[in-house]
Tab-separated table of C-alpha atoms in Angstrom:
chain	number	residue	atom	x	y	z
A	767	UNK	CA	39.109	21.263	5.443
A	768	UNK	CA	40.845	18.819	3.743
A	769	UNK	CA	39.116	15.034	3.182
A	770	UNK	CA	41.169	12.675	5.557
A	771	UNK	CA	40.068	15.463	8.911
A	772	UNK	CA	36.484	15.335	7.464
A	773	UNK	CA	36.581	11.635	7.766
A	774	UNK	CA	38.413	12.070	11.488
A	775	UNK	CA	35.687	14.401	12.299
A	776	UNK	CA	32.716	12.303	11.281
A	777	UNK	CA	34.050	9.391	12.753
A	778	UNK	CA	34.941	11.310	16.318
A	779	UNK	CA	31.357	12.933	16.389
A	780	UNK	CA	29.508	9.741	15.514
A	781	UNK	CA	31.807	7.692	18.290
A	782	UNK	CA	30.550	10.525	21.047
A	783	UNK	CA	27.002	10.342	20.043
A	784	UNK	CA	26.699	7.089	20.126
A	785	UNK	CA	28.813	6.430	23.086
A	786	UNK	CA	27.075	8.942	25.135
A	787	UNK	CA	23.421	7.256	24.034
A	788	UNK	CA	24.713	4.315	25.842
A	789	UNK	CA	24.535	5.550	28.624
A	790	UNK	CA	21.261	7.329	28.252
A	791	UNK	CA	19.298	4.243	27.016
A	792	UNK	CA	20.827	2.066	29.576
A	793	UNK	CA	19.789	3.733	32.282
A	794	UNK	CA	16.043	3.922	30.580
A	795	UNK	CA	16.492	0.345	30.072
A	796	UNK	CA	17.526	-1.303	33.383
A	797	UNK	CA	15.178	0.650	34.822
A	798	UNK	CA	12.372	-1.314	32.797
A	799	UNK	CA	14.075	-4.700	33.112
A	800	UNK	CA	17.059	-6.370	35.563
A	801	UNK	CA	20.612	-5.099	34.154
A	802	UNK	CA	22.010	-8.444	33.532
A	803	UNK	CA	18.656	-9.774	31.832
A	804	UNK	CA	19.204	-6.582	29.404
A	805	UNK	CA	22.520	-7.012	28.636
A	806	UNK	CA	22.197	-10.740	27.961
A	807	UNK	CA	19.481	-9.987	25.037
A	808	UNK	CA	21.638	-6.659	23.994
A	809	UNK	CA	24.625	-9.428	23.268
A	810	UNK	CA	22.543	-11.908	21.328
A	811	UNK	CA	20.823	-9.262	19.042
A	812	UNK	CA	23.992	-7.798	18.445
A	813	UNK	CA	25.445	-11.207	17.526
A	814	UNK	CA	22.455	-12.432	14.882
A	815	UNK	CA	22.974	-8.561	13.628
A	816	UNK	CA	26.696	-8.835	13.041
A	817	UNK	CA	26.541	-12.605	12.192
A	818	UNK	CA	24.178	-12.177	9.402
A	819	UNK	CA	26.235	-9.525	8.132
A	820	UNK	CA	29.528	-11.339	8.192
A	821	UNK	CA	27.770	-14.346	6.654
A	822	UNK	CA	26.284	-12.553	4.008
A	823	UNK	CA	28.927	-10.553	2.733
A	824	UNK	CA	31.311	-13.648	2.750
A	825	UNK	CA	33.898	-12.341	5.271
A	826	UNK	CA	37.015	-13.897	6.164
A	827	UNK	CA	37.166	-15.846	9.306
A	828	UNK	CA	39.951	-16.615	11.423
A	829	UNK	CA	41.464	-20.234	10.283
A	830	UNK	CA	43.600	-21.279	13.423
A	831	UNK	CA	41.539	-21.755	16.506
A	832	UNK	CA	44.203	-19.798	18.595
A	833	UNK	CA	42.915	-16.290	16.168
A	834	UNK	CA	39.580	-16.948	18.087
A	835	UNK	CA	40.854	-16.807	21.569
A	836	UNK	CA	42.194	-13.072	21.672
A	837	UNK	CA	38.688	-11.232	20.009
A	838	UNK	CA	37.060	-14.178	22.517
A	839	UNK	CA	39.219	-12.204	25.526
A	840	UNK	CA	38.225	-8.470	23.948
A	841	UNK	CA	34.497	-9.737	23.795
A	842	UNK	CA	34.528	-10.926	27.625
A	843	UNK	CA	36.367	-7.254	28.495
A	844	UNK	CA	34.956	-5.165	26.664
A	845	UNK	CA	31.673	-6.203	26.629
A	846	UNK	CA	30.457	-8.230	29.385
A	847	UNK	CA	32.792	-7.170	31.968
A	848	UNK	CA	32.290	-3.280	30.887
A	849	UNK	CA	28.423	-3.267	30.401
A	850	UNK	CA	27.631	-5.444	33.373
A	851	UNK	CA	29.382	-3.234	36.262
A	852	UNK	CA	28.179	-0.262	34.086
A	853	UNK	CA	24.552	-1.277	34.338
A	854	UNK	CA	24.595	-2.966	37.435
A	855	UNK	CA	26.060	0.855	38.528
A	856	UNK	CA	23.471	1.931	37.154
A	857	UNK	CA	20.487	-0.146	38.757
A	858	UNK	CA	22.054	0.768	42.169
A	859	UNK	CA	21.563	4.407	41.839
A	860	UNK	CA	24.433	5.338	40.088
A	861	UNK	CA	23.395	7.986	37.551
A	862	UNK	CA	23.897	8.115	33.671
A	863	UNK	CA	26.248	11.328	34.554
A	864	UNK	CA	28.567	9.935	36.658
A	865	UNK	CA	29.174	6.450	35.106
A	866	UNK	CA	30.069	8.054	32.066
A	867	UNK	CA	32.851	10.040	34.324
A	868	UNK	CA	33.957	7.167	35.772
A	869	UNK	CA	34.614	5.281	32.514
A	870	UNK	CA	35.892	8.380	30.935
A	871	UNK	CA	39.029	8.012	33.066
A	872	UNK	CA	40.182	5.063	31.126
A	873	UNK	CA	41.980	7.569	28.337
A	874	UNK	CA	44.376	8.160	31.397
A	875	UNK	CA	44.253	4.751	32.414
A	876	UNK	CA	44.940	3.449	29.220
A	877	UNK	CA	48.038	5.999	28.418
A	878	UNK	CA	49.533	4.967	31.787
A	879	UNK	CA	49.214	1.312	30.960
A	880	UNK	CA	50.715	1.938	27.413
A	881	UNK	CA	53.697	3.604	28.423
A	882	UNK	CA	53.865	0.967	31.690
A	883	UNK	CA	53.766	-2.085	28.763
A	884	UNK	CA	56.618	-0.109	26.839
A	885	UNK	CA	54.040	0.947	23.664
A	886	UNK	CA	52.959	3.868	22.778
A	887	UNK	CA	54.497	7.570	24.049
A	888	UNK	CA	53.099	10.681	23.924
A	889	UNK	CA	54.504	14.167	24.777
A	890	UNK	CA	54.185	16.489	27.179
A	891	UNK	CA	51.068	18.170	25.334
A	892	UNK	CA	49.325	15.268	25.461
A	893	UNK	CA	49.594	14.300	28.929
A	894	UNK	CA	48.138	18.038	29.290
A	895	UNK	CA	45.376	17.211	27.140
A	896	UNK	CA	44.432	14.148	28.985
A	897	UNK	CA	44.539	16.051	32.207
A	898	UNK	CA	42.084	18.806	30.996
A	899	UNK	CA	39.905	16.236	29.487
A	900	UNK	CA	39.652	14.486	32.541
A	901	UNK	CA	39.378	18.180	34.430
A	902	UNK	CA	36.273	19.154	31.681
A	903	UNK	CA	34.618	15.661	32.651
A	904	UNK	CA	34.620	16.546	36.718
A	905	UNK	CA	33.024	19.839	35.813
A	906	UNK	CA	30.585	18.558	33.671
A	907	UNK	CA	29.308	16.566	36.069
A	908	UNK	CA	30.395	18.096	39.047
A	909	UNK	CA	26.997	18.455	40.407
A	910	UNK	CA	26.621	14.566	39.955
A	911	UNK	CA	29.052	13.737	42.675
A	912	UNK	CA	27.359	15.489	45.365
A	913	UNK	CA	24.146	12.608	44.452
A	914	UNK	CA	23.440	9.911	46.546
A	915	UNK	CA	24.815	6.873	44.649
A	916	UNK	CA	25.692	4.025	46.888
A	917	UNK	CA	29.041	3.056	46.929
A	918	UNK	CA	28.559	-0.510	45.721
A	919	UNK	CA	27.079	1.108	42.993
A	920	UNK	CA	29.921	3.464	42.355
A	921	UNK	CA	32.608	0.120	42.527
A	922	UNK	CA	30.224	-1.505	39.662
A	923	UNK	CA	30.956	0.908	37.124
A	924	UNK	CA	34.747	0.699	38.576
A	925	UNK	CA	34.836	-2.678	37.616
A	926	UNK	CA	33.191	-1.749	33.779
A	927	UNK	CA	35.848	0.627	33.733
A	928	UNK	CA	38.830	-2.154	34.133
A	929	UNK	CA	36.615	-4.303	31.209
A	930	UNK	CA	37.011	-1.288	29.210
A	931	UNK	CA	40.632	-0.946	29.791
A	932	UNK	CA	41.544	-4.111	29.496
A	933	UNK	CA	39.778	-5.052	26.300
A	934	UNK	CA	40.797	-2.201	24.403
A	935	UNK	CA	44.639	-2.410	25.213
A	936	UNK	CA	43.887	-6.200	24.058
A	937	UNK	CA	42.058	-4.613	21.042
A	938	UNK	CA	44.809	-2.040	20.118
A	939	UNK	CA	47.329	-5.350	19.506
A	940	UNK	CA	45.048	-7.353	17.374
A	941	UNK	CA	46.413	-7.537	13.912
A	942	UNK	CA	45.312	-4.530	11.541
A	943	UNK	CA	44.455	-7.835	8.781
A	944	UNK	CA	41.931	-9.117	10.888
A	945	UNK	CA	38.144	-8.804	9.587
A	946	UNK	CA	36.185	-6.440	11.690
A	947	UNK	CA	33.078	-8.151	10.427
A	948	UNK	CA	33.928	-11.749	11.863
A	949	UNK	CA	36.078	-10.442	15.066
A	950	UNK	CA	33.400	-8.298	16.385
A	951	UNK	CA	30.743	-11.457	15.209
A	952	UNK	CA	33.334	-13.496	17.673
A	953	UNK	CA	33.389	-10.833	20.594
A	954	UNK	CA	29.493	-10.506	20.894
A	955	UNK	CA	29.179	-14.694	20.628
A	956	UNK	CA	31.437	-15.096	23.558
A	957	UNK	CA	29.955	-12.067	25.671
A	958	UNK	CA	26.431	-13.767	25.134
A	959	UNK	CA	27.899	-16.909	26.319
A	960	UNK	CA	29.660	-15.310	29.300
A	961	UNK	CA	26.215	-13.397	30.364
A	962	UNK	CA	24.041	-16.689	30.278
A	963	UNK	CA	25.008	-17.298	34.075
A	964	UNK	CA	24.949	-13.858	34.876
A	965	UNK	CA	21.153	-13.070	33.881
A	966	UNK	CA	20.344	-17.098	35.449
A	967	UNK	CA	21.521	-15.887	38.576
A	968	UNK	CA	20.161	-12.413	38.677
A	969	UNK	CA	16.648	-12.127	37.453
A	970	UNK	CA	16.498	-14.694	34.481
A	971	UNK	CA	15.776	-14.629	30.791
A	972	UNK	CA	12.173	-13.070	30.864
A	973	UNK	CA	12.413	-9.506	29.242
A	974	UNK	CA	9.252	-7.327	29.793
A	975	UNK	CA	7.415	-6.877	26.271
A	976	UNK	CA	7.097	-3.022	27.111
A	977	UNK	CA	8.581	-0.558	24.920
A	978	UNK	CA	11.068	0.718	26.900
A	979	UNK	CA	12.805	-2.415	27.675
A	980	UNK	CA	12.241	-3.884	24.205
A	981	UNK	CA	12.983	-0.390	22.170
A	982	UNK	CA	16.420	-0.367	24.805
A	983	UNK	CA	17.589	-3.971	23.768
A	984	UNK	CA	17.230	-3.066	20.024
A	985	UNK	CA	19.236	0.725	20.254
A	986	UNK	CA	22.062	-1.055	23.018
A	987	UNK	CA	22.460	-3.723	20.514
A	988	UNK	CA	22.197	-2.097	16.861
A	989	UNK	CA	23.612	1.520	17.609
A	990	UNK	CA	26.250	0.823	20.298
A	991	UNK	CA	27.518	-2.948	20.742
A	992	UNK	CA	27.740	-3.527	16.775
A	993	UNK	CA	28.199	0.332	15.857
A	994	UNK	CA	29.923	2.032	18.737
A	995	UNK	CA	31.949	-1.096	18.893
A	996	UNK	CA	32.896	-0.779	14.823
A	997	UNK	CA	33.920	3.139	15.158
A	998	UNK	CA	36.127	2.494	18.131
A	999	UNK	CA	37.930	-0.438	16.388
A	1000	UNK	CA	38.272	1.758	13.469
A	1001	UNK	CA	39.245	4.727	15.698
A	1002	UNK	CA	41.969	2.199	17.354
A	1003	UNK	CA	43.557	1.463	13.803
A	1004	UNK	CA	44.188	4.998	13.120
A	1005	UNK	CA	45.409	6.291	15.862
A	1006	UNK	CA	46.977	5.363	19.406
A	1007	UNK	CA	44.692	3.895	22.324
A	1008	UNK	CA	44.940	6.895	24.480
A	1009	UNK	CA	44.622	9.086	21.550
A	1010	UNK	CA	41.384	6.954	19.812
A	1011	UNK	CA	39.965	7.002	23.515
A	1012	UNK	CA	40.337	10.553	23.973
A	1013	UNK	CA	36.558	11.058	22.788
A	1014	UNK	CA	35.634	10.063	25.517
A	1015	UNK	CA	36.372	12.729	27.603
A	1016	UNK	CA	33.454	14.169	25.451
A	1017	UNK	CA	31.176	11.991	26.241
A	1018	UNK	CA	29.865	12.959	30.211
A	1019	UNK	CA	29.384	16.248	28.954
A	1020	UNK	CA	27.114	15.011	25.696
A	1021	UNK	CA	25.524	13.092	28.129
A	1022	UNK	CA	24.544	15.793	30.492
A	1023	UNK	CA	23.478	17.964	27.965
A	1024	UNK	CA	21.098	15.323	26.367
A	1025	UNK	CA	19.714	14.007	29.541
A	1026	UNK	CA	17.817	17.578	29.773
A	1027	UNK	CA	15.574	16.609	26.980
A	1028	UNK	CA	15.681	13.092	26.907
A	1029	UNK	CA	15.567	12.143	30.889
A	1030	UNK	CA	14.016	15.354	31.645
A	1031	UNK	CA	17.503	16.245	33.689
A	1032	UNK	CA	18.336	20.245	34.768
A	1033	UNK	CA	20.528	22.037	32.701
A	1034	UNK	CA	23.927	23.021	34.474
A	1035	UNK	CA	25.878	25.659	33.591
A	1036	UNK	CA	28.698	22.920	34.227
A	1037	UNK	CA	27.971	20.697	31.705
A	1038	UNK	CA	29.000	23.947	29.152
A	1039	UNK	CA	31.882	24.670	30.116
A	1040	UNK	CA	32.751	21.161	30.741
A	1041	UNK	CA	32.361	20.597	26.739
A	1042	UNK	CA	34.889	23.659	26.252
A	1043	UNK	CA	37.328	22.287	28.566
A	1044	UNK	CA	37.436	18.804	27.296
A	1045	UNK	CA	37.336	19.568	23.881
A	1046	UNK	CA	40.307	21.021	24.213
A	1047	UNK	CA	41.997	18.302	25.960
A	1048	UNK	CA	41.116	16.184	22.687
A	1049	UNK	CA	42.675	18.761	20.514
A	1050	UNK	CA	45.382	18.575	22.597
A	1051	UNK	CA	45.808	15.347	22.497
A	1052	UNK	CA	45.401	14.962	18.791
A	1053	UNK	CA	48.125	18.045	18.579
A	1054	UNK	CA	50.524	15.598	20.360
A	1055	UNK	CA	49.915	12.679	18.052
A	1056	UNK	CA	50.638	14.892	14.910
A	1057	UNK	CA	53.647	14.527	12.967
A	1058	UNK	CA	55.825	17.147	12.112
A	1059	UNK	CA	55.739	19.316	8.902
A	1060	UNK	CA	58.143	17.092	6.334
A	1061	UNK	CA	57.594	14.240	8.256
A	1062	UNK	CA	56.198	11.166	6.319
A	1063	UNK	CA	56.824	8.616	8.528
A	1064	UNK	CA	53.781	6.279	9.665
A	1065	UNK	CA	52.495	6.032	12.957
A	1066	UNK	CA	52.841	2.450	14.330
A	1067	UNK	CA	49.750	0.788	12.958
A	1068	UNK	CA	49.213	3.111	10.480
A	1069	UNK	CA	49.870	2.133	6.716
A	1070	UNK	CA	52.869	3.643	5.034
A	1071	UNK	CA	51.206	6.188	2.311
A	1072	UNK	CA	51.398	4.791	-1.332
A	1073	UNK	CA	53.610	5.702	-3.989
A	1074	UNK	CA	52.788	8.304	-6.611
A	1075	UNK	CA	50.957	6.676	-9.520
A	1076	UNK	CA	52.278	9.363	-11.636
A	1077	UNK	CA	54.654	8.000	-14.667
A	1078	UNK	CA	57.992	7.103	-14.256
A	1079	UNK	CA	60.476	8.491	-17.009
A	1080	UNK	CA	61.103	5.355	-19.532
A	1081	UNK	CA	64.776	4.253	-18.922
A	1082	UNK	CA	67.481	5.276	-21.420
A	1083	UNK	CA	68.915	2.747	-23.421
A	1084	UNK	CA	72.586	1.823	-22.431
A	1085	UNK	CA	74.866	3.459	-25.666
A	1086	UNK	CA	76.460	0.707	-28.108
A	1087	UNK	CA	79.923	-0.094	-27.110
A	1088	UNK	CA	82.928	1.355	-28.634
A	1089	UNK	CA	85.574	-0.898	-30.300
A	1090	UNK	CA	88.788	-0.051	-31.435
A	1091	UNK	CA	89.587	-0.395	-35.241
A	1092	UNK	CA	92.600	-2.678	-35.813
């Protein structure tokens, strides 16, 4: 396997793991603390984590205050909007299973959008791969749906869905210049400002010193808002929205699988072959995104590949000219 899939491979596996702990952690967490209250401190650890970091390192920062407003917008999306119907879902009954179905729809959502705005295309094996992705995810968790999560519940993680959407189409037309570092340090300042009237109205600042609610702020914040965030911008730079998002389809069935031994959840039979299914709907959906044989065009957003360092042939001298003799 050559060293460019390696990297695509590392990169996809660590973006479902973490993804999928999201989801497992959150629902440990808001059931140790309100959901709002947690999300609030997961925003403001994430932002002295990523702050320091940018800071440190000297990064870059954006030097017209109009660069500030779209990462601002992303940060609001993807962020508060996402994690606050997710864990609000959550908190109502909904469980870790079937909010990760419902926001693994937004690969669909998102390639319907993209062709809807005029962007990105993909072919007819693709939109096959999204539907089997999306058909692995409903057998995964197939046994979910027949729960008893409320339907306010359900229209929670809806709503974290549309945040999720909506900040990564946002995301997928930031410039490929800007600093990761400093945007994401951006995105996490205004979701912590955005959640300060959300946790005042809903159960205040106070979080429980236990170790499930404080052990759940530091994962949600270190592993998934500053890492999982990081690998899906650099996911989004190399390949198309619906394609980087693809993973997700992954990502129910992870979930279900390690909710047996970290929730203490059933094994289903489902959850197996709902891995087999959507797996293939990713490599599907990777297929479509591949360029032909010969073909060294870049993708949009993708750098065009260097020139050959080897040595160029040293240019022949022009010959003398040739007079005539008088």
């Amino acid at each position: 396997m050559r060293p460019p899939r390696l990297v695509a491979l590392g990169l996809a596996t660590a973006f479902v793991l973490v993804w999928a702990s999201g989801y497992l952690v959150g629902d440990l967490g808001t059931s140790a603390c309100p959901p709002l209250t947690l999300i609030f401190w997961r925003f403001l650890l994430a932002t002295v984590v990523i702050g320091t970091v940018a800071l440190a390192t000297g990064a870059p920062w954006p030097g017209r205050p109009a660069e500030w407003l779209r990462p601002a917008a992303v940060g609001v999306l993807l962020q508060t909007v996402q994690f606050a119907g997710v864990y609000v879902g959550l908190s109502l009954g909904v469980s870790a299973g079937l909010a990760s179905l419902l926001v693994s729809a937004s690969p669909l959502v998102i390639a319907l959008a993209a062709v809807g705005l005029g962007g990105e295309r993909l072919r007819s094996v693709g939109w096959l791969g999204l539907a089997l992705g999306l058909a692995g995810v409903g057998v995964a968790v197939s046994a979910e749906l027949s729960g008893g999560a409320r339907p306010a519940g359900i229209g929670m993680v809806v709503l974290g869905l549309a945040g999720f959407v909506g900040g990564t189409l946002l995301q997928k037309r930031a410039p490929v210049t800007a600093d990761l570092r400093t945007t994401t340090t951006i995105q996490m300042s205004a979701a912590t400002l955005t959640s300060v009237p959300l946790a005042a109205a809903s159960g205040g600042f106070a979080l429980p010193l236990t170790a499930t609610a404080v052990g759940s702020v530091v994962w949600l914040a270190v592993v998934n808002s500053v890492g999982g965030l990081l690998l899906l911008f650099v996911l989004l730079r190399r390949r198309s929205g619906a394609g980087a998002t693809s993973y997700l389809f992954l990502v129910p069935p992870v979930t279900a699988l390690l909710g047996v031994p970290l929730l203490g959840q059933p094994m289903h039979v489902a959850a197996l072959a709902g891995v087999a299914l959507a797996a293939g709907g990713v490599g599907l959906v990777s297929r479509s995104e591949r360029r032909p044989a010969g073909d060294d065009r870049a993708y949009p957003h993708e750098p065009a590949a260097a020139e050959p360092l080897s040595p160029r042939p040293a240019p022949v001298p022009p010959a003398p000219p040739v007079h005539p003799r008088g």
